[in-house]
Amino acid sequence: MSEGHPEPDQSTHDGEFDVEVQGPVPILAVVGRPNVGKSTLVNRIIGRRAAVVEDVPGVTRDRVSYDAHWNGRAFTVVDTGGWDPDARGLAERIAAQAEIAIGLADAVLFVVDATVGITDTDAAVVKILRASKKPVILAANKVDDQRTEAEAFGLWNLGLGEPFPVSALHGRGSGDMLDAILAALPEPPPEQDAPIGGPRRIAIVGKPNVGKSSLLNQLAGEERVVVDNVAGTTVDPVDEMIQLGGRTWRFIDTAGIRKRVKQVSGHEYYASLRTNSAIDRAELCVLVLDGGESISEQDLRIIQSIREAGRALVIAFNKWDLVDEERRYYLEREIERELVQVQWAPRINVTARTGWHIDRLVPAIDKALAGWETRVPTGTLNAFLGRLVAEHPHPVRGGKQPKILFGTQAQSSPPMFVLFTSGKLDAGYERYIERRLREEFGFVGTPITLQIRPREKRKK
């Protein structure tokens, strides 16, 4: 690529990195009034489309963190909601999130729309930035040609130093801006090869307005995610490093999965794709259901996505303080009928708003992750299969009785077993094998895959 256009880092993709930085990584907060192109610029900086972008003010509502690399240095980018100093209600809380981001940051990237010039809102933001005493890099965005570049230099009047003319959309000038960002940020520790392990990745999923963000805030012990009683407040997956039980966890809060991707438009469409990406990135999903509502087709579709992705699962019934005796009776019937495919998933009842029984989440997660990683030695597995077949042989079909000749666990996380047989097994017998595997070896909280490989008939 030409100079000044950052090359997207091909080694980085959602949530996974070839390098892991030891120690504190410098933080860059990206602020500005609504719809100046902050999220587009964030995508340009991190080299991939991760932040939800749409030409509508207020699409980003939370502090959303992303890992970035430029010229061999690592830093964290915090994308914030559009800042309106005169905001009320939800917008006021979005502005508060931006202020928190500035407080946490080592430097601030202040994004201004060069085609509009300095507005009263921009001037109000400048006062807050000056009071923070943080290094500020001024990005004059939407500079797509020479004419607009001349207009961008009018932003010297903000008193924040040299404006960097950039086009977040086309990448123009972003290299110079990134060099200025690195100059403003403290020197990070050197990058090292990723250690084995790292924080466990937990995705919080569920349909809109069941309390996913409230749960994340309760776990974090502070309001890190904007919570509002409007379905769909969260649109970006928000990765949060949270200390629980003396350990660090990476929680991914996701936009509520809506009824059908085809029925949503614009930023909600991308948000639903991002949710599926969060499921893929996670090791375990906490599915949040509203205890006061019937288990819906949407909930079952989410469960199917988690099973197909092979992720461990914990089901949290939220808003339990609103569930009365009658509702509990009907909920038990629904669980027996609707959740029959995931009877193996640990279930907990919580009230995210008050924190009631939140302490039960980590033991349930630990149990499910242990089941997800369980490995059965080949000798132990075949001794078990021998006993199983002796106690309950496969029914005779068409004069033939298929036999299990040998079995092996091909992988864990999630567990997958390959069974070599003398013929095709009935689906009912496969379910029986899975049930007995769970009774014998646990496998709590994890889907199990059985691959049946019938022996090929020898040609005469």
Coordinates of C-alpha atoms in Angstrom, one line a residue:
M1 CA 0.0 0.0 0.0
S2 CA 1.1 3.6 -0.6
E3 CA 2.6 5.6 2.3
G4 CA 0.1 7.0 4.7
H5 CA -2.4 4.1 4.3
P6 CA -2.1 1.6 7.1
E7 CA -1.9 -2.0 5.8
P8 CA -4.6 -4.0 7.6
D9 CA -2.9 -6.4 10.0
Q10 CA -3.6 -9.8 8.4
S11 CA -2.4 -11.6 11.5
T12 CA -5.3 -10.2 13.5
H13 CA -8.9 -11.1 13.3
D14 CA -11.8 -10.8 15.8
G15 CA -10.6 -11.7 19.2
E16 CA -7.5 -13.8 18.2
F17 CA -3.9 -12.5 18.0
D18 CA -0.6 -14.1 17.1
V19 CA 1.1 -12.0 19.7
E20 CA 0.1 -11.2 23.3
V21 CA 1.4 -8.2 25.1
Q22 CA 2.6 -8.7 28.7
G23 CA 1.8 -5.9 31.1
P24 CA -0.3 -2.8 30.6
V25 CA -1.1 -1.8 27.0
P26 CA -1.5 1.9 26.3
I27 CA -5.2 3.0 25.7
L28 CA -6.4 5.4 23.0
A29 CA -10.0 6.8 23.5
V30 CA -11.7 7.9 20.3
V31 CA -14.2 10.7 20.9
G32 CA -16.2 13.2 18.9
R33 CA -19.8 14.4 18.4
P34 CA -22.3 11.9 16.7
N35 CA -21.8 10.8 13.1
V36 CA -18.3 12.3 12.4
G37 CA -17.0 8.9 11.4
K38 CA -15.4 7.6 14.6
S39 CA -16.3 3.9 14.1
T40 CA -15.1 4.0 10.4
L41 CA -11.8 5.5 11.6
V42 CA -11.5 2.8 14.3
N43 CA -12.0 0.1 11.7
R44 CA -9.2 1.8 9.6
I45 CA -6.9 1.9 12.6
I46 CA -7.4 -1.8 13.6
G47 CA -7.4 -3.0 10.0
R48 CA -10.7 -4.8 9.9
R49 CA -14.4 -4.1 10.0
A50 CA -15.2 -4.7 13.7
A51 CA -17.1 -1.6 14.8
V52 CA -20.6 -1.3 13.6
V53 CA -20.8 1.6 11.1
E54 CA -23.9 3.3 9.7
D55 CA -24.7 6.8 8.5
V56 CA -27.0 7.4 11.5
P57 CA -25.9 9.2 14.6
G58 CA -25.8 7.2 17.8
V59 CA -25.0 3.7 16.4
T60 CA -22.2 3.2 18.9
R61 CA -23.6 3.4 22.4
D62 CA -20.9 1.8 24.7
R63 CA -17.2 2.0 25.3
V64 CA -16.0 -0.7 22.9
S65 CA -12.4 -1.9 23.1
Y66 CA -10.3 -3.3 20.2
D67 CA -6.7 -4.5 20.1
A68 CA -4.6 -2.6 17.5
H69 CA -1.1 -2.9 16.1
W70 CA 0.9 -0.3 14.2
N71 CA 4.6 -0.3 13.4
G72 CA 5.3 -3.2 15.7
R73 CA 3.6 -1.5 18.7
A74 CA 0.4 -2.7 20.4
F75 CA -2.3 -0.4 21.9
T76 CA -6.0 -0.6 22.8
V77 CA -8.5 1.5 20.9
V78 CA -11.7 2.5 22.8
D79 CA -14.5 3.5 20.5
T80 CA -17.1 5.7 22.3
G81 CA -20.7 6.9 21.6
G82 CA -21.2 10.3 19.9
W83 CA -20.8 13.1 22.5
D84 CA -23.5 15.6 22.9
P85 CA -22.9 17.8 26.0
D86 CA -26.6 18.8 26.1
A87 CA -27.8 15.1 25.9
R88 CA -30.7 13.8 27.9
G89 CA -31.7 10.2 28.8
L90 CA -29.9 7.4 27.0
A91 CA -27.7 9.9 25.1
E92 CA -26.6 11.5 28.4
R93 CA -25.4 8.1 29.6
I94 CA -23.6 7.6 26.3
A95 CA -21.8 10.9 26.9
A96 CA -20.9 9.7 30.4
Q97 CA -19.4 6.6 28.9
A98 CA -17.2 8.8 26.7
E99 CA -16.0 10.8 29.7
I100 CA -15.1 7.5 31.5
A101 CA -13.1 6.5 28.4
I102 CA -11.2 9.7 28.5
G103 CA -10.4 9.2 32.2
L104 CA -9.1 5.7 31.5
A105 CA -7.1 6.6 28.4
D106 CA -3.4 7.5 28.0
A107 CA -4.2 9.7 24.9
V108 CA -7.4 10.9 23.1
L109 CA -8.1 10.9 19.4
F110 CA -10.6 13.8 18.9
V111 CA -12.5 13.3 15.6
V112 CA -14.0 16.3 13.8
D113 CA -15.9 16.5 10.5
A114 CA -13.7 18.7 8.4
T115 CA -16.5 19.3 5.9
V116 CA -18.7 20.9 8.6
G117 CA -16.0 22.7 10.6
I118 CA -16.1 23.7 14.3
T119 CA -19.5 23.3 15.9
D120 CA -20.6 24.4 19.4
T121 CA -20.5 20.7 20.4
D122 CA -16.9 20.4 19.3
A123 CA -16.0 23.5 21.3
A124 CA -17.7 22.0 24.4
V125 CA -15.8 18.8 24.0
V126 CA -12.5 20.7 23.7
K127 CA -13.1 22.3 27.2
I128 CA -13.5 18.8 28.7
L129 CA -10.4 17.5 26.8
R130 CA -8.3 20.4 28.1
A131 CA -9.5 19.8 31.7
S132 CA -8.5 16.1 31.4
K133 CA -4.8 17.1 30.7
K134 CA -4.5 14.1 28.4
P135 CA -2.5 14.2 25.1
V136 CA -4.9 14.9 22.3
I137 CA -4.5 14.1 18.6
L138 CA -6.9 16.0 16.4
A139 CA -8.3 14.1 13.4
A140 CA -10.0 16.2 10.7
N141 CA -12.1 13.4 9.1
K142 CA -13.8 13.2 5.7
V143 CA -10.9 14.9 3.9
D144 CA -11.2 13.1 0.6
D145 CA -9.5 15.6 -1.7
Q146 CA -7.1 18.6 -1.8
R147 CA -10.0 21.2 -1.5
T148 CA -11.3 19.7 1.8
E149 CA -7.7 19.5 3.0
A150 CA -7.4 23.3 2.9
E151 CA -10.7 23.5 5.0
A152 CA -9.2 21.1 7.5
F153 CA -6.5 23.6 8.5
G154 CA -9.2 25.9 9.9
L155 CA -9.4 23.5 12.8
W156 CA -6.1 25.0 14.2
N157 CA -8.6 27.4 15.8
L158 CA -9.6 24.7 18.3
G159 CA -6.3 25.3 20.0
L160 CA -5.4 21.5 20.1
G161 CA -2.4 21.8 17.8
E162 CA -2.0 20.5 14.3
P163 CA -5.1 18.8 12.7
F164 CA -4.3 15.6 10.8
P165 CA -6.4 15.5 7.6
V166 CA -7.7 11.9 7.1
S167 CA -10.3 10.0 5.2
A168 CA -11.5 7.2 7.4
L169 CA -13.4 5.8 4.4
H170 CA -10.4 5.7 1.9
G171 CA -7.4 5.6 4.3
R172 CA -6.0 8.9 3.1
G173 CA -3.5 10.4 5.6
S174 CA -4.2 7.7 8.2
G175 CA -0.5 6.7 8.4
D176 CA 0.6 10.2 9.6
M177 CA -2.2 10.2 12.1
L178 CA -1.2 6.8 13.4
D179 CA 2.4 7.9 13.8
A180 CA 1.2 10.9 15.8
I181 CA -0.9 8.5 18.0
L182 CA 2.1 6.3 18.7
A183 CA 4.2 9.5 19.6
A184 CA 1.5 10.5 22.1
L185 CA 1.0 7.1 23.7
P186 CA 3.5 5.8 26.4
E187 CA 5.9 3.2 25.1
P188 CA 4.3 -0.2 25.6
P189 CA 6.1 -3.3 26.8
P190 CA 7.6 -5.4 23.9
E191 CA 5.4 -7.9 22.2
Q192 CA 6.0 -11.5 23.1
D193 CA 4.7 -14.8 21.9
A194 CA 1.3 -15.6 23.3
P195 CA 1.5 -17.7 26.5
I196 CA -0.5 -21.0 26.6
G197 CA -3.9 -20.3 28.0
G198 CA -4.9 -16.7 28.7
P199 CA -8.3 -15.5 29.9
R200 CA -11.2 -17.8 29.2
R201 CA -13.5 -16.3 26.5
I202 CA -17.2 -16.2 27.6
A203 CA -19.9 -14.8 25.2
I204 CA -23.1 -13.5 26.8
V205 CA -25.9 -14.2 24.3
G206 CA -29.6 -14.0 24.1
K207 CA -32.4 -12.2 22.4
P208 CA -32.8 -8.4 22.9
N209 CA -33.7 -6.9 26.3
V210 CA -33.3 -10.0 28.5
G211 CA -30.6 -8.3 30.6
K212 CA -27.3 -9.3 29.1
S213 CA -25.7 -5.9 29.6
S214 CA -27.1 -5.7 33.2
L215 CA -25.4 -9.0 33.9
L216 CA -22.1 -7.8 32.5
N217 CA -22.2 -4.7 34.6
Q218 CA -23.1 -6.7 37.7
L219 CA -20.1 -9.0 37.0
A220 CA -17.8 -6.0 36.4
G221 CA -19.0 -4.2 39.5
E222 CA -19.5 -1.0 37.6
E223 CA -21.5 0.3 34.6
R224 CA -19.3 -0.5 31.7
V225 CA -22.2 -1.1 29.2
V226 CA -25.1 1.2 28.5
V227 CA -28.3 -0.4 29.9
D228 CA -31.7 0.9 28.7
N229 CA -35.1 -0.7 28.6
V230 CA -35.1 -0.4 24.9
A231 CA -34.5 -3.6 23.0
G232 CA -31.2 -3.5 21.0
T233 CA -29.3 -1.0 23.0
T234 CA -26.0 -2.9 22.5
V235 CA -24.9 -3.3 18.9
D236 CA -21.2 -4.0 19.1
P237 CA -19.8 -7.0 20.9
V238 CA -18.1 -5.5 24.0
D239 CA -15.0 -7.4 25.2
E240 CA -14.5 -6.8 28.9
M241 CA -11.6 -8.2 31.0
I242 CA -13.3 -8.9 34.4
Q243 CA -11.8 -10.2 37.6
L244 CA -14.0 -12.9 39.2
G245 CA -13.1 -15.4 41.8
G246 CA -9.4 -14.3 41.7
R247 CA -9.2 -14.9 37.9
T248 CA -9.4 -12.8 34.8
W249 CA -12.1 -13.6 32.3
R250 CA -12.8 -12.1 28.9
F251 CA -16.5 -11.5 28.6
I252 CA -18.1 -10.7 25.3
D253 CA -21.4 -8.9 25.6
T254 CA -23.4 -9.2 22.3
A255 CA -26.2 -7.5 20.5
G256 CA -29.5 -9.4 21.0
I257 CA -29.9 -12.0 18.2
R258 CA -33.1 -11.0 16.4
K259 CA -35.7 -13.1 14.9
R260 CA -34.2 -13.5 11.4
V261 CA -31.2 -11.8 10.0
K262 CA -33.1 -11.1 6.8
Q263 CA -35.7 -9.1 8.7
V264 CA -33.2 -6.6 10.3
S265 CA -31.6 -3.7 8.4
G266 CA -28.5 -1.6 8.6
H267 CA -26.5 -1.7 11.7
E268 CA -28.8 -4.4 13.3
Y269 CA -27.9 -6.7 10.4
Y270 CA -24.1 -6.3 11.1
A271 CA -24.7 -6.6 14.8
S272 CA -26.4 -10.0 14.3
L273 CA -23.4 -11.2 12.3
R274 CA -21.2 -9.9 15.0
T275 CA -23.1 -12.0 17.6
N276 CA -22.5 -15.1 15.6
S277 CA -18.8 -14.1 15.4
A278 CA -18.8 -13.7 19.2
I279 CA -20.2 -17.2 19.6
D280 CA -17.4 -18.5 17.3
R281 CA -14.7 -16.6 19.3
A282 CA -16.0 -17.8 22.6
E283 CA -15.2 -21.0 24.4
L284 CA -18.4 -20.9 26.4
C285 CA -21.7 -19.1 25.9
V286 CA -23.9 -17.9 28.7
L287 CA -27.4 -17.9 27.2
V288 CA -29.6 -15.3 29.1
L289 CA -33.3 -16.0 29.1
D290 CA -36.1 -13.9 30.6
G291 CA -37.6 -16.1 33.4
G292 CA -40.9 -14.3 33.1
E293 CA -41.3 -15.0 29.3
S294 CA -42.0 -18.2 27.5
I295 CA -39.0 -19.9 25.8
S296 CA -39.3 -18.7 22.2
E297 CA -38.3 -19.8 18.8
Q298 CA -35.6 -17.2 18.9
D299 CA -34.1 -18.7 22.0
L300 CA -34.1 -22.2 20.4
R301 CA -32.4 -20.8 17.3
I302 CA -29.6 -19.3 19.5
I303 CA -29.2 -22.6 21.2
Q304 CA -28.9 -24.3 17.8
S305 CA -26.2 -21.8 16.8
I306 CA -24.2 -22.5 20.0
R307 CA -24.5 -26.3 19.5
E308 CA -23.4 -26.0 15.8
A309 CA -20.4 -23.9 16.8
G310 CA -19.5 -26.6 19.4
R311 CA -19.4 -24.2 22.4
A312 CA -19.9 -25.0 26.0
L313 CA -23.2 -23.7 27.4
V314 CA -24.6 -22.3 30.6
I315 CA -28.3 -21.1 30.7
A316 CA -29.1 -18.2 33.0
F317 CA -32.8 -17.5 33.7
N318 CA -32.7 -13.7 34.5
K319 CA -35.3 -11.4 36.2
W320 CA -36.0 -14.3 38.7
D321 CA -37.4 -11.7 41.2
L322 CA -40.4 -11.3 38.8
V323 CA -41.1 -15.1 38.6
D324 CA -44.0 -16.2 40.8
E325 CA -45.0 -19.7 41.8
E326 CA -47.4 -20.2 38.8
R327 CA -44.8 -19.0 36.3
R328 CA -42.2 -21.5 37.8
Y329 CA -44.6 -24.4 37.3
Y330 CA -45.1 -23.5 33.6
L331 CA -41.4 -22.8 33.2
E332 CA -40.5 -26.3 34.4
R333 CA -42.8 -27.8 31.8
E334 CA -41.3 -25.6 29.1
I335 CA -37.7 -26.6 30.1
E336 CA -38.7 -30.3 29.9
R337 CA -40.3 -29.8 26.5
E338 CA -38.2 -27.1 24.8
L339 CA -34.7 -27.6 26.2
V340 CA -34.6 -31.4 25.8
Q341 CA -31.7 -31.0 23.3
V342 CA -29.6 -29.3 26.0
Q343 CA -30.5 -31.1 29.2
W344 CA -26.7 -31.3 29.8
A345 CA -26.3 -27.5 30.2
P346 CA -26.1 -26.2 33.8
R347 CA -29.0 -23.8 34.6
I348 CA -28.9 -21.0 37.1
N349 CA -31.6 -18.5 38.2
V350 CA -30.3 -14.9 38.7
T351 CA -31.5 -11.3 39.0
A352 CA -28.8 -9.2 37.2
R353 CA -30.4 -5.9 38.3
T354 CA -29.8 -6.7 42.0
G355 CA -26.9 -9.2 41.8
W356 CA -29.0 -12.0 43.4
H357 CA -27.3 -15.4 42.8
I358 CA -24.7 -13.9 40.4
D359 CA -22.1 -15.8 42.5
R360 CA -23.4 -19.0 41.0
L361 CA -22.3 -18.2 37.5
V362 CA -18.6 -18.9 37.9
P363 CA -19.0 -22.4 39.4
A364 CA -21.4 -23.2 36.5
I365 CA -19.0 -21.9 34.0
D366 CA -16.1 -23.9 35.5
K367 CA -18.2 -27.0 35.5
A368 CA -19.2 -26.5 31.8
L369 CA -15.6 -25.7 30.7
A370 CA -14.3 -28.8 32.5
G371 CA -16.9 -30.9 30.6
W372 CA -16.0 -29.3 27.3
E373 CA -12.4 -30.2 27.8
T374 CA -12.9 -33.7 29.1
R375 CA -10.8 -36.4 27.3
V376 CA -11.5 -40.1 27.7
P377 CA -8.4 -42.4 27.1
T378 CA -8.9 -44.9 24.2
G379 CA -8.6 -47.9 26.5
T380 CA -11.1 -46.6 29.0
L381 CA -13.5 -45.7 26.2
N382 CA -13.4 -49.2 24.6
A383 CA -13.8 -50.9 27.9
F384 CA -16.9 -48.7 28.5
L385 CA -18.3 -49.4 24.9
G386 CA -17.8 -53.2 25.5
R387 CA -19.9 -53.0 28.7
L388 CA -22.5 -50.8 27.0
V389 CA -23.0 -53.3 24.1
A390 CA -23.1 -56.3 26.4
E391 CA -25.8 -54.7 28.5
H392 CA -27.8 -53.2 25.7
P393 CA -26.9 -54.6 22.2
H394 CA -28.1 -52.8 19.0
P395 CA -31.5 -54.1 17.8
V396 CA -31.5 -56.5 14.9
R397 CA -32.5 -54.7 11.6
G398 CA -33.3 -56.7 8.5
G399 CA -31.6 -59.8 9.9
K400 CA -28.4 -57.8 10.7
Q401 CA -27.2 -56.5 14.0
P402 CA -24.5 -53.7 13.7
K403 CA -21.7 -53.9 16.2
I404 CA -19.3 -51.3 17.6
L405 CA -15.9 -52.6 16.7
F406 CA -13.7 -49.8 18.1
G407 CA -14.0 -46.2 19.4
T408 CA -11.7 -43.2 20.0
Q409 CA -12.1 -39.6 21.1
A410 CA -10.8 -37.6 18.1
Q411 CA -10.9 -34.3 20.0
S412 CA -12.0 -32.4 23.0
S413 CA -13.2 -28.7 23.2
P414 CA -15.9 -29.8 22.1
P415 CA -15.7 -33.6 22.6
M416 CA -16.0 -35.7 19.4
F417 CA -16.0 -39.5 19.2
V418 CA -15.4 -41.6 16.2
L419 CA -17.0 -45.1 16.4
F420 CA -16.0 -47.8 13.9
T421 CA -18.9 -50.1 13.4
S422 CA -20.0 -53.2 11.3
G423 CA -23.0 -51.3 10.0
K424 CA -25.1 -48.1 10.3
L425 CA -26.4 -47.4 13.8
D426 CA -30.0 -46.2 14.5
A427 CA -30.4 -42.6 15.5
G428 CA -32.0 -43.8 18.7
Y429 CA -29.0 -46.0 19.6
E430 CA -26.7 -43.1 18.9
R431 CA -28.7 -41.0 21.4
Y432 CA -28.4 -43.9 23.9
I433 CA -24.6 -44.0 23.5
E434 CA -24.4 -40.2 24.1
R435 CA -26.6 -40.4 27.2
R436 CA -24.5 -43.3 28.6
L437 CA -21.2 -41.3 27.8
R438 CA -22.6 -38.4 29.9
E439 CA -23.6 -40.7 32.8
E440 CA -20.2 -42.3 32.8
F441 CA -17.8 -39.4 32.1
G442 CA -19.7 -36.2 32.9
F443 CA -19.5 -34.0 29.9
V444 CA -21.6 -31.3 31.7
G445 CA -22.3 -28.2 29.7
T446 CA -20.9 -29.4 26.4
P447 CA -22.4 -30.8 23.2
I448 CA -21.0 -34.2 22.1
T449 CA -20.5 -35.2 18.5
L450 CA -20.6 -38.9 17.4
Q451 CA -19.1 -39.8 14.0
I452 CA -20.1 -43.3 12.9
R453 CA -17.9 -45.0 10.4
P454 CA -19.4 -48.3 9.2
R455 CA -16.9 -50.8 7.9
E456 CA -16.9 -51.0 4.1
K457 CA -18.1 -54.2 2.6
R458 CA -15.3 -56.3 1.1
K459 CA -15.7 -57.0 -2.6
K460 CA -16.0 -60.7 -3.3

